[in-house]
């Protein structure tokens, strides 16, 4: 009995057709791993993280959300706290100098919203009860509009704002 199963194991050979497909799936697997690695490290793709949990009923009254807006962390780094609600982003304008690295923290106090920052790789959902976070390096001056891209009600289309990246005036 033992001998029989040993023999069967030793003589196991996959059908050539099956072997070919095993090779194809391995190649695909490796190709996907390479693609994800390039996207993550070379192209800077980020997965929007649920950075922490908050109570949507009280979040607007507690720091740092009671004063939404920009915080200068020094060394060209900024944190931007943005509250989303029907139908606006607070603040509606964020101004930083060129070369800044801005980490956006967003939360919603009512329904689910979206935050798409045009001409950057930021596109995240803003879910009540959660804080979404993504970082952008602004290497060029200009205006980057952000829009709500999750339908959130009648005033959805009015939900927008912009990041203004000011050119270096040759000072500092
Ligand atoms: Cu907020 Cu659509």
Short mmCIF file of C-alpha atoms and ligand atoms in Angstrom, two decimals, residues 84-89 110-115 147-153 155-160, ligand 1:
data_model
loop_
_atom_site.label_atom_id
_atom_site.label_comp_id
_atom_site.label_asym_id
_atom_site.label_seq_id
_atom_site.Cartn_x
_atom_site.Cartn_y
_atom_site.Cartn_z
CA UNK A 84 -15.47 67.73 3.57
CA UNK A 85 -19.15 68.36 3.94
CA UNK A 86 -22.20 68.90 1.78
CA UNK A 87 -21.22 70.87 -0.28
CA UNK A 88 -17.81 72.30 0.31
CA UNK A 89 -14.24 71.63 1.20
CA UNK A 110 -21.67 63.84 6.76
CA UNK A 111 -21.68 61.54 3.72
CA UNK A 112 -19.01 59.97 1.59
CA UNK A 113 -17.12 62.40 -0.65
CA UNK A 114 -14.19 62.13 -3.02
CA UNK A 115 -11.01 64.17 -3.30
CA UNK A 147 -12.93 68.35 -6.86
CA UNK A 148 -15.34 66.00 -5.18
CA UNK A 149 -15.63 62.98 -7.44
CA UNK A 150 -18.13 60.94 -5.43
CA UNK A 151 -21.73 61.90 -5.98
CA UNK A 152 -22.78 63.26 -2.60
CA UNK A 153 -26.06 65.02 -3.26
CA UNK A 155 -24.75 70.30 -4.60
CA UNK A 156 -22.06 67.79 -5.55
CA UNK A 157 -20.94 69.81 -8.57
CA UNK A 158 -20.24 72.83 -6.35
CA UNK A 159 -17.70 70.96 -4.26
CA UNK A 160 -14.26 72.08 -5.31
CU1 LIG B 1 -18.96 65.86 -2.14
CU2 LIG B 1 -19.64 65.11 -4.26
#
